[in-house]
Structures are given as C-alpha cells and as structure tokens.
C-alpha cells in the first residue's frame, strides 16, 4: 500500500478544534444536508501576564497582580496549511482548454478564475462583474472587473478574456460547448467584451462559468505569448486567491495564499493537494492527519466515522456503464451491435441491490443518460419512473433476449475499468457488473486502464471514431451534474461531444444530434422542455449508456477545518478559498 512519509504527518502540537462543515446535497439545489460529525472539546490557547508590583501612596500597600488568562489573538492574514487528498487529477495540466472538469476542479482551480464564478451563497462573481444578453439575443456583453491582477502583477483586461475565449472555441479544446455556441469575440474597450453567438444562445454565460467546470477560465495572454505555452505550463500564473508554488507530477501540487485579493483572502496560507488513487491510502492519510480533507468511497464511510472523523456528501453523479460502438457500423456483427443484447445486459443488473450494498443505501434511482437526480428543467419523478421500467431487473428476460439474439451461451466481452476523478464508485462497480453478467452467461474480463489511455481509445474530438481496442466492449462510467439542459446528452450523444455514442459523426442518429443542440439553444421554456423530453426518451431507448443510479461524492474531514459549499460543489479544491479554521 502506498503511504505518505512521516514528514507529512500533522505536528503533534496542532490545535484540536471544533469542526462545522455546512454542505448540501448536489441533487436538489437548496436542500440541506445533515452531516455526521464528531464534536471535540476545544482547547483554549492562552497567555499569562507577567507578575508586577503595584506601589500605592498613603498606606504604601504592595500587592502582586494575579495571573490572568486571555485568548491569544488570531494571526493576521492567512496561516496554517490545508491538505486535501483527491482520487485523481485526470489530465493534470494547467492549460484550461485542454483540461477536463476534474483537472480544473481538483488540480488547478485554486490559482485560476472563471469569467463567471458561483459563490457559496449562490451569487455570481468572478472576472465579469456583470453580464447580459443583447436585446436581439445574438450576443453577450461581459463587463470586466477592474483591478484584477495576475500573479506577476500585470492587470487582466478584455484582451485576456478574448484570448481565452478564442482558445476555448478552437478545434483542440477539450469541451465543445463554447466552440459550438460562439461565433466571434470583439473587444469594445479595455474592460468590455462582446461575444457574438451562433444564433440565440441563452446558456452561453453558463458555458463560461464555474458551472461548466472547465471553460471560461482565464490564463494570462501576454505571459503566454511572451514566454511560450510550455513555459507557462511549468510556471503557471492566474488571478485566483492562491498562487502556484510547486508540483510533483502524479503526486501533489502546492499553492500559497495571497495576502490581498479582489474577492477573498484565504484563511489557510498553504494549500497542498495530493493525488491519491488508492482508497485505503486516502483513508489512512485522513485518519493520521496527513490530509485534512479526503475524497472517499461510500464503503469507507463507516470506518472513517468510527474513527471519530466526519463525512459529508457533494454533488451526485450518475453511475452506469457504456457499451462502446453500439451504433458504429464496424460493430454491426458484434454482440453490442444488437439492441437485444444491449437490453439483456441492462436487465441482468440488479440496480436496487447495488444501491443497498455497494452504495450504502445512498444511491438515488437511475435517470436517463446524461442526467442526474435533481436535474433542472425536467419532471424528475416522471423520468425516474421511465428509467425504472427500462432498467428493471429481469435475468430471465435477459437470458431469453440473448438466446433470441443468437447468444444462448453468452459471449466474452472486455470491461475496461479506469479511475475518473472524484467518481470513486467506478472501481468497485466493475466486479459487480462482471458478476451479474456472468449469471446470464456473459463472460466479462476486467481490464484496468489509466484514464488518459482510455481517453485516447474513446472518441475525444470531432470526426474521430472509437479506437479498435474499445469497439464492442464496455466500461463502468459516471456522468456528472450538468446545469444546462441537454448538456449531459451533448457530451455523450452528439458529433461535437466527447463520446458520440450514437455515431452521429458517421450518419447515425443525426436527428438526435440536431435535437440535443436545439435544446441547448432554445430560449422558449415550453419548446425547450418538449424537445428535451423527446431527446431523453430517445437516448433512454438506445441502450448505449445505461445508468444504474445517482451516487453522491463523499468527503471525510478533520476537526481543524470549516467549509461552506454550494449545492453543486463537486470538489473541495474548487472552493479552497472558502475553507476556514474551525473555531
């Protein structure tokens, strides 16, 4: 087992304080979460005054002052260290356009700023102090906050904003949302930017906000153009409240809090984020004090709470599995090319049992692909009922469908298993799926694979198909919370998306591609709702991405930190500036 050196252990003289962590479920915005916590009697830090002699006239009485105890003053400015242990960094790059959600949220967010940022109280703050859609609906105007400084002391202006939005719209950018919505960016003056969109784009501002996860992040134009991108990637700067200090690839990244910042000065002077893929190591680090906060798998919760530590849930993600190449003509003669087989593989899975055992009764029912429980702008109860019918447990029907499809004795299939950031449930899900499929005759071979290698195999850019290694195979997968209607489906089922499970790029399900894109650009609520419902039913009936249920991410934390997180918080490093010393 990998373990941290003793030099990273918390010093024995560190204060024991009460922790209060306020967080929310990620499934229903605004809902309160009751956290499990252990309260420890606080230790009072005190100082004793020196003994003095007091001489009085008229009687000349000398008395010795009694020692008094007063609380020590809190240090001025940031102090102490906050250490978090994250399951993964994914791409581990400081280049925003090449980053995915996990990379930004767990790795680089502390030093960067979004054009639009969501504060824990729900207010939108960030580089843009205000923004609005033009009356004709064909452009967005962003008014840039004055006085925002990069960590080298230079001022952020509209030139930096245009530079970053143009890069997000490039063909090499990881996510397609800005590229699909943005036509061009014009600078009105030093602190005003107008973004012309491809038709009406009511959700463009969300694409360049913290809600997107990895778009709308501001890097320094002049710094990169003067020194080169490679230099920036090794010596990154941003406008966030933490500045970069050092990095050990595959191990950790260290930041230091600024003493002044336009939005907020952090409470902790030093922030160390460890990447620790091994669940047992993260738990050990948390228990021994080598980490103050750590991402946890659900089955670690009882052990962590039994050790006197506390836990809380973050935003939920849809757990499920993908059958790669379901609509790819190359897989037409493979088992997954037959919808009867895909339905059988779904019917073989006992989702209720998985929720009760693997996910510790914290899993919410399955939703259609690309959505999670609590998804905005849809009838959640209706779609949970529809998903329950489609994804019911019926192994007898599964065997019959396999027989009807010509596989009475089952068939072999590879089940690629990879870590995906905070989605710690993916690793234990693979053997569970393997076991259920074996009961209906399907022999799944689990293939552990690094996420970066998986991304090379899976479709990741327009007009690139699934690699031969993945074609006709399967993998557990997770779909995160998406605030924009249709955004989750766009990721998985459109030409511009990351995966294109419907093979729209080669002419399959082309109408679905148009429908999903229309959902994301329709300003009329009623029309958008009708189109969204049609698209949801479409992807539900495809049996290419089959959800199992909505699973919350979980963190464990020690008694020296207090946090306030918004309902949609996916990771602690994203809100490191809001971490406080517990009192």
XYZ file of C-alpha atoms in Angstrom:
583
model
C 0.000 0.000 0.000
C 1.280 3.446 -0.886
C 1.679 5.676 2.175
C 2.921 9.184 2.841
C 6.243 9.801 4.558
C 6.181 10.732 8.226
C 7.401 14.247 7.413
C 3.894 14.911 6.125
C 2.301 13.934 9.407
C 0.490 16.683 11.252
C 2.645 18.150 14.050
C 1.641 16.953 17.473
C 1.227 20.485 18.735
C -1.521 21.395 16.309
C -4.707 22.653 17.947
C -7.749 20.436 18.349
C -10.774 22.495 17.366
C -14.485 22.044 16.743
C -15.386 21.475 13.105
C -18.550 22.607 11.467
C -18.991 21.818 7.836
C -22.073 23.099 6.068
C -22.779 21.485 2.746
C -25.713 20.428 0.650
C -26.867 17.586 -1.489
C -25.875 18.015 -5.096
C -29.160 16.607 -6.302
C -31.671 19.227 -5.180
C -30.334 22.778 -5.174
C -31.091 24.490 -1.911
C -31.730 21.297 0.040
C -29.944 20.945 3.364
C -27.638 18.093 4.194
C -27.348 16.694 7.666
C -23.701 15.818 8.140
C -22.346 13.261 10.541
C -19.829 14.902 12.841
C -17.828 14.347 15.961
C -17.574 17.249 18.400
C -14.361 17.646 20.348
C -13.977 19.882 23.386
C -11.910 22.851 22.218
C -8.540 23.534 23.704
C -8.120 27.195 24.672
C -4.839 28.805 23.748
C -3.869 31.280 26.440
C -1.103 33.539 27.590
C -0.237 34.588 31.135
C 0.685 38.187 32.030
C 3.904 38.785 33.937
C 3.691 39.411 37.701
C 4.005 43.124 38.562
C 4.366 45.082 41.850
C 1.988 47.996 42.393
C 3.020 50.649 44.946
C 0.324 52.953 46.291
C 0.768 56.179 48.296
C -0.969 56.778 51.664
C -0.543 53.412 53.206
C 2.069 52.129 50.805
C 0.443 48.787 50.157
C 2.238 46.485 47.807
C 0.245 43.757 46.039
C 1.049 41.217 43.426
C -1.324 41.017 40.473
C -2.998 37.642 39.963
C -2.103 35.809 36.769
C -4.804 36.296 34.151
C -5.674 34.187 31.160
C -6.748 35.800 27.870
C -7.319 34.218 24.483
C -4.433 34.558 22.060
C -5.130 36.831 19.126
C -5.641 35.078 15.810
C -2.829 35.671 13.321
C -3.383 38.473 10.861
C -3.795 37.161 7.339
C -3.619 33.581 6.090
C -1.886 30.995 8.270
C -1.525 27.238 8.556
C -1.841 24.542 5.915
C -4.849 22.849 4.351
C -4.138 19.407 2.887
C -6.559 17.565 0.655
C -6.279 14.083 -0.835
C -8.044 13.768 -4.189
C -8.769 10.490 -6.027
C -7.446 11.845 -9.321
C -6.271 14.844 -11.354
C -7.149 13.228 -14.706
C -5.250 15.217 -17.339
C -3.041 17.070 -14.800
C -2.385 20.129 -16.957
C -2.528 23.858 -16.251
C -3.772 24.587 -19.785
C -7.510 25.362 -19.382
C -8.689 24.437 -22.916
C -7.008 21.032 -22.647
C -8.409 20.345 -19.176
C -11.489 18.363 -18.275
C -13.779 19.140 -15.337
C -11.827 17.070 -12.820
C -8.500 18.614 -13.829
C -9.754 22.132 -13.178
C -11.851 21.382 -10.108
C -9.340 19.203 -8.251
C -5.990 20.434 -9.581
C -5.711 23.982 -10.933
C -8.804 25.877 -9.732
C -7.192 27.490 -6.637
C -4.911 29.680 -8.776
C -7.384 30.369 -11.596
C -10.513 32.459 -12.011
C -13.669 31.902 -14.024
C -15.252 34.604 -16.130
C -18.350 33.928 -14.021
C -17.927 32.320 -10.604
C -20.556 30.898 -8.283
C -20.042 31.844 -4.637
C -21.289 29.521 -1.866
C -24.237 31.860 -1.275
C -25.310 31.424 -4.894
C -24.220 34.856 -6.098
C -22.388 35.010 -9.415
C -18.962 36.601 -9.015
C -15.713 36.410 -10.907
C -13.793 38.227 -13.606
C -17.034 39.614 -15.059
C -18.717 41.894 -12.533
C -21.866 41.867 -14.678
C -23.047 40.470 -17.996
C -26.160 40.496 -20.147
C -27.579 39.156 -23.388
C -28.094 41.743 -26.124
C -31.733 42.626 -26.926
C -31.587 40.705 -30.221
C -30.317 37.601 -28.395
C -27.341 37.207 -30.735
C -24.543 38.350 -28.446
C -23.490 38.544 -24.809
C -21.779 41.560 -23.238
C -19.348 40.975 -20.362
C -18.189 43.879 -18.209
C -14.767 43.024 -16.840
C -13.874 43.791 -13.246
C -11.169 46.454 -12.935
C -8.094 45.976 -10.794
C -7.805 42.196 -11.184
C -4.129 41.223 -11.178
C -2.293 38.192 -12.442
C 0.258 36.753 -10.051
C 3.094 38.518 -11.916
C 1.494 41.879 -11.115
C 0.058 42.603 -14.575
C -3.559 43.671 -14.972
C -6.216 41.462 -16.534
C -8.135 43.222 -19.308
C -10.565 42.441 -22.097
C -7.591 41.286 -24.192
C -7.040 38.378 -21.809
C -10.722 37.465 -21.872
C -10.829 37.391 -25.681
C -7.590 35.380 -25.765
C -9.053 32.687 -23.518
C -12.490 32.533 -25.134
C -10.868 32.207 -28.562
C -8.770 29.300 -27.285
C -11.864 27.641 -25.774
C -13.517 27.848 -29.210
C -10.596 26.205 -31.006
C -10.863 22.741 -32.504
C -8.294 21.477 -29.988
C -10.311 22.471 -26.911
C -11.438 19.505 -24.831
C -15.085 20.545 -24.443
C -17.287 21.603 -27.362
C -19.759 23.939 -25.657
C -18.020 27.274 -26.256
C -16.901 26.132 -29.711
C -20.461 25.213 -30.670
C -22.059 28.378 -29.281
C -19.512 31.096 -30.010
C -19.080 32.839 -33.366
C -16.533 35.555 -32.562
C -15.315 37.768 -29.727
C -14.874 41.526 -30.040
C -13.231 43.937 -27.613
C -15.358 47.036 -27.049
C -12.862 48.676 -24.683
C -10.278 47.596 -22.109
C -12.972 46.266 -19.801
C -15.827 45.254 -22.088
C -16.124 42.183 -24.305
C -18.937 41.314 -26.694
C -19.341 37.674 -27.680
C -21.338 37.068 -30.852
C -23.011 33.675 -30.773
C -24.151 31.163 -33.358
C -27.806 32.046 -33.196
C -29.548 32.605 -29.884
C -27.561 31.002 -27.050
C -29.421 31.607 -23.761
C -26.971 29.470 -21.771
C -23.704 30.851 -23.130
C -22.879 32.567 -19.841
C -23.113 29.211 -18.072
C -20.651 27.662 -20.502
C -18.021 30.222 -19.396
C -18.816 29.957 -15.708
C -17.843 27.715 -12.821
C -20.997 25.740 -13.612
C -19.304 24.381 -16.743
C -16.413 23.053 -14.707
C -13.624 23.639 -17.195
C -14.475 26.504 -19.543
C -14.332 30.251 -19.048
C -11.068 30.023 -17.072
C -8.671 32.938 -17.504
C -4.961 32.445 -18.288
C -2.537 35.374 -18.970
C -2.321 36.364 -22.650
C 0.899 38.407 -22.587
C 2.680 35.988 -20.248
C 1.953 33.030 -22.526
C 2.695 34.856 -25.775
C 5.966 36.277 -24.424
C 7.295 33.114 -22.778
C 5.527 30.355 -24.686
C 2.899 27.869 -23.579
C 5.481 25.340 -22.373
C 6.955 27.933 -20.008
C 3.502 28.762 -18.645
C 2.686 25.098 -18.055
C 5.778 24.778 -15.839
C 5.424 28.193 -14.159
C 1.694 28.902 -14.279
C 0.085 32.072 -13.019
C -3.528 33.121 -12.761
C -5.736 35.609 -10.938
C -7.055 33.320 -8.211
C -6.506 33.843 -4.466
C -3.754 31.192 -4.408
C -0.516 31.295 -6.403
C 1.375 28.288 -7.699
C 4.412 27.157 -5.677
C 5.433 23.700 -6.838
C 4.276 20.433 -8.309
C 5.372 16.815 -8.223
C 3.713 15.155 -11.254
C 1.475 12.300 -10.233
C 1.827 13.189 -6.552
C 0.903 16.713 -5.468
C 0.597 20.403 -6.204
C 1.269 23.201 -3.703
C -0.248 26.689 -3.644
C 0.251 29.717 -1.404
C -2.474 32.190 -0.450
C -2.206 35.825 -1.468
C -2.346 38.487 1.232
C -4.637 40.593 -0.955
C -7.274 39.523 -3.455
C -10.248 41.281 -5.018
C -12.682 38.548 -3.975
C -11.402 36.856 -0.859
C -8.178 36.292 1.061
C -7.946 32.603 2.043
C -7.702 31.615 5.697
C -5.034 28.978 5.051
C -1.608 30.183 3.914
C -0.552 26.925 2.296
C -2.696 24.571 0.244
C -1.357 21.141 -0.661
C -3.427 18.899 -2.909
C -2.317 15.273 -3.092
C -3.462 12.932 -5.839
C -4.038 9.576 -4.168
C -5.800 6.999 -6.361
C -5.711 4.308 -3.673
C -8.773 4.457 -1.443
C -7.075 2.792 1.531
C -4.234 5.315 1.384
C -6.598 8.300 1.334
C -8.435 6.897 4.346
C -5.150 6.303 6.186
C -3.959 9.836 5.416
C -7.201 11.257 6.759
C -7.111 9.185 9.940
C -3.473 10.029 10.692
C -3.755 13.726 9.881
C -1.668 13.681 6.731
C -4.776 15.033 4.997
C -7.415 17.362 6.431
C -9.974 16.525 3.750
C -10.150 13.447 1.530
C -12.448 12.058 -1.133
C -13.970 8.770 -0.020
C -15.723 5.785 -1.475
C -19.067 5.131 0.163
C -17.920 1.882 1.729
C -15.201 3.785 3.616
C -17.712 5.999 5.411
C -18.393 3.645 8.382
C -14.677 3.224 9.080
C -13.990 6.959 8.888
C -16.904 7.857 11.150
C -15.921 5.121 13.618
C -12.518 6.815 13.886
C -14.219 9.976 15.141
C -13.991 11.852 11.855
C -16.830 13.426 9.934
C -18.262 12.954 6.457
C -20.409 14.934 4.049
C -21.761 14.451 0.552
C -21.036 16.573 -2.508
C -22.919 16.757 -5.798
C -24.110 13.433 -7.186
C -23.065 11.714 -10.395
C -24.871 9.139 -12.490
C -23.181 5.738 -12.168
C -23.643 3.332 -15.050
C -21.903 1.557 -17.893
C -21.256 2.255 -21.556
C -21.340 -0.199 -24.458
C -18.847 1.198 -26.947
C -19.744 1.239 -30.627
C -23.420 0.327 -30.264
C -24.267 2.324 -33.405
C -20.896 2.104 -35.150
C -21.238 0.114 -38.428
C -17.935 -1.609 -37.620
C -19.646 -3.233 -34.612
C -22.742 -4.332 -36.519
C -21.794 -8.013 -36.296
C -20.585 -7.741 -32.694
C -22.916 -8.554 -29.779
C -23.254 -4.896 -28.690
C -24.445 -4.002 -32.198
C -27.709 -5.830 -31.426
C -30.155 -3.891 -29.268
C -31.482 -7.165 -27.831
C -28.039 -7.848 -26.387
C -27.778 -4.327 -25.001
C -31.179 -4.669 -23.362
C -30.167 -8.053 -21.943
C -27.006 -6.623 -20.396
C -29.137 -3.980 -18.691
C -31.818 -6.417 -17.485
C -29.090 -8.563 -15.915
C -28.142 -5.772 -13.475
C -29.910 -5.609 -10.098
C -29.767 -1.857 -9.507
C -31.746 -1.967 -6.276
C -29.312 -4.453 -4.768
C -26.327 -2.381 -5.908
C -27.821 0.702 -4.270
C -28.348 -1.123 -0.986
C -24.929 -2.776 -0.841
C -22.242 -1.151 -2.968
C -23.593 2.354 -2.435
C -24.596 2.032 1.227
C -28.269 2.948 0.589
C -27.202 6.447 -0.508
C -27.907 5.914 -4.220
C -30.911 7.616 -5.794
C -32.822 5.912 -8.633
C -31.487 5.875 -12.170
C -32.300 8.658 -14.611
C -31.961 8.724 -18.413
C -28.391 9.001 -19.743
C -26.718 12.377 -19.340
C -28.888 13.458 -16.403
C -28.830 13.023 -12.634
C -31.484 13.060 -9.927
C -32.496 16.664 -9.352
C -31.748 17.683 -12.950
C -33.142 21.181 -13.666
C -35.984 21.719 -16.152
C -37.334 18.164 -16.280
C -40.009 16.199 -14.443
C -37.716 14.139 -12.228
C -40.447 11.834 -10.896
C -41.677 11.001 -14.401
C -38.213 10.266 -15.765
C -37.240 8.197 -12.750
C -40.355 6.093 -13.425
C -39.482 5.753 -17.121
C -35.933 4.756 -16.267
C -37.186 2.241 -13.694
C -39.193 0.475 -16.411
C -36.338 0.452 -18.904
C -33.685 -0.529 -16.366
C -35.625 -3.103 -14.353
C -34.002 -6.304 -13.080
C -35.154 -9.388 -15.002
C -32.407 -12.007 -15.518
C -34.846 -14.483 -17.075
C -35.802 -11.963 -19.753
C -32.101 -11.197 -20.219
C -31.315 -14.853 -20.961
C -34.198 -15.051 -23.427
C -33.048 -11.924 -25.266
C -29.527 -13.317 -25.518
C -30.956 -16.547 -26.926
C -33.094 -14.614 -29.414
C -30.017 -12.665 -30.500
C -28.071 -15.869 -31.153
C -26.039 -16.000 -27.944
C -27.697 -18.745 -25.843
C -24.388 -19.432 -24.097
C -23.398 -15.799 -23.751
C -20.209 -14.290 -25.156
C -16.925 -12.767 -23.935
C -16.564 -9.005 -23.520
C -13.902 -6.711 -22.105
C -14.857 -4.434 -19.227
C -12.417 -1.514 -19.119
C -12.093 -0.064 -15.611
C -10.487 3.345 -15.016
C -10.414 5.963 -12.235
C -12.335 9.141 -13.009
C -11.564 11.900 -10.523
C -13.938 12.026 -7.571
C -16.068 9.200 -9.002
C -14.597 6.657 -6.605
C -17.503 4.275 -7.228
C -16.211 3.206 -10.644
C -13.571 0.775 -9.372
C -15.877 -1.332 -7.145
C -18.591 -1.230 -9.812
C -16.608 -3.254 -12.369
C -16.562 -6.602 -10.489
C -20.210 -6.156 -9.532
C -21.237 -5.766 -13.185
C -18.991 -8.689 -14.064
C -20.784 -10.900 -11.530
C -24.290 -10.059 -12.723
C -23.389 -10.623 -16.375
C -21.817 -13.976 -15.580
C -25.161 -15.153 -14.165
C -26.692 -14.789 -17.637
C -23.691 -16.330 -19.404
C -21.740 -13.217 -20.429
C -18.062 -13.518 -19.527
C -16.605 -10.085 -18.796
C -12.847 -9.677 -18.439
C -11.945 -6.648 -16.321
C -9.153 -4.599 -17.921
C -7.672 -1.941 -15.585
C -6.652 1.099 -17.614
C -5.417 4.604 -16.882
C -7.930 7.333 -17.675
C -5.557 9.153 -20.026
C -5.107 5.968 -22.055
C -8.847 5.382 -22.064
C -9.393 8.890 -23.455
C -7.088 8.029 -26.347
C -9.224 4.991 -27.114
C -12.609 6.656 -26.700
C -13.800 9.279 -29.121
C -12.491 12.662 -28.000
C -12.722 15.047 -30.951
C -14.996 15.691 -33.933
C -14.847 13.038 -36.665
C -12.698 10.625 -34.649
C -14.268 7.267 -34.002
C -13.814 4.820 -31.175
C -10.474 3.002 -31.316
C -10.497 -0.668 -32.249
C -9.469 -1.582 -28.692
C -12.769 -0.214 -27.330
C -15.102 -1.174 -30.160
C -17.751 -3.616 -28.982
C -16.504 -3.539 -25.392
C -17.843 -1.996 -22.177
C -16.800 0.109 -19.198
C -18.307 1.454 -15.980
C -18.699 5.210 -16.341
C -20.022 8.223 -14.490
C -21.881 11.288 -15.737
C -21.580 14.410 -13.599
C -24.114 17.112 -12.814
C -24.779 19.434 -15.760
C -26.623 22.666 -15.070
C -27.518 23.418 -18.702
C -30.457 21.437 -20.164
C -29.170 18.941 -22.701
C -25.506 19.450 -21.847
C -25.072 15.940 -20.489
C -26.638 14.413 -23.587
C -24.451 16.634 -25.755
C -21.358 15.151 -24.118
C -22.373 11.589 -24.921
C -24.616 11.699 -27.994
C -23.592 14.482 -30.402
C -20.975 14.922 -33.106
C -19.268 17.676 -31.126
C -19.448 15.790 -27.841
C -16.679 13.879 -26.129
C -18.007 10.403 -26.985
C -20.746 10.438 -29.690
C -22.286 7.135 -28.562
C -24.939 7.443 -31.239
C -22.287 7.646 -34.002
C -23.803 10.871 -35.339
C -20.488 11.745 -36.967
C -20.958 8.874 -39.420
C -24.623 9.463 -40.127
C -26.311 7.501 -37.334
C -28.907 9.246 -35.132
C -28.299 12.537 -36.943
C -31.712 13.846 -35.907
C -30.804 13.265 -32.255
C -27.695 15.380 -32.746
C -29.788 18.254 -34.104
C -32.383 17.834 -31.363
C -29.888 17.984 -28.485
C -28.185 21.051 -29.939
C -31.589 22.697 -30.344
C -32.404 22.063 -26.677
C -29.308 23.982 -25.629
C -30.116 26.989 -27.814
C -33.913 27.287 -27.484
C -34.896 30.359 -25.383
C -38.588 29.424 -25.076
C -39.098 27.307 -21.941
C -42.070 25.328 -23.288
C -40.432 24.494 -26.614
C -37.176 23.614 -24.887
C -38.985 21.339 -22.437
C -40.766 19.453 -25.223
C -37.548 18.952 -27.176
C -35.691 17.909 -24.034
C -38.328 15.256 -23.275
C -38.113 13.862 -26.810
C -34.325 13.666 -26.607
C -34.446 11.984 -23.188
C -36.741 9.250 -24.469
C -34.508 8.772 -27.499
C -31.315 8.175 -25.504
C -33.227 6.031 -22.997
C -34.284 3.698 -25.816
C -30.782 3.419 -27.313
C -29.279 1.278 -24.523
C -25.788 2.590 -25.257
C -25.171 4.315 -21.924
C -27.134 2.561 -19.178
C -27.288 4.351 -15.820
C -27.500 2.457 -12.547
C -28.297 5.335 -10.210
C -27.246 8.752 -8.927
C -24.410 8.390 -6.434
C -23.141 11.232 -4.235
C -19.468 12.002 -3.913
C -18.335 11.824 -0.300
C -15.603 13.602 1.620
C -14.174 12.941 5.043
C -12.745 15.799 7.079
C -10.908 16.503 10.288
C -11.720 18.861 13.152
C -9.484 21.738 12.088
C -11.429 22.953 9.074
C -14.792 24.568 8.413
C -16.326 24.880 4.952
C -19.365 26.377 3.288
C -20.150 24.759 -0.057
C -22.884 25.453 -2.628
C -25.373 22.726 -3.609
C -23.478 21.836 -6.775
C -19.968 21.644 -5.274
C -18.082 18.776 -6.957
C -14.731 19.034 -5.153
C -13.140 20.835 -2.207
C -10.117 22.394 -4.042
C -12.543 24.379 -6.189
C -13.677 26.167 -3.015
C -10.381 26.133 -1.101
C -10.558 29.903 -0.625
C -13.742 29.397 1.417
C -12.131 26.949 3.847
C -11.839 28.389 7.344
C -10.051 27.442 10.533
C -12.691 25.849 12.745
C -13.438 27.654 15.998
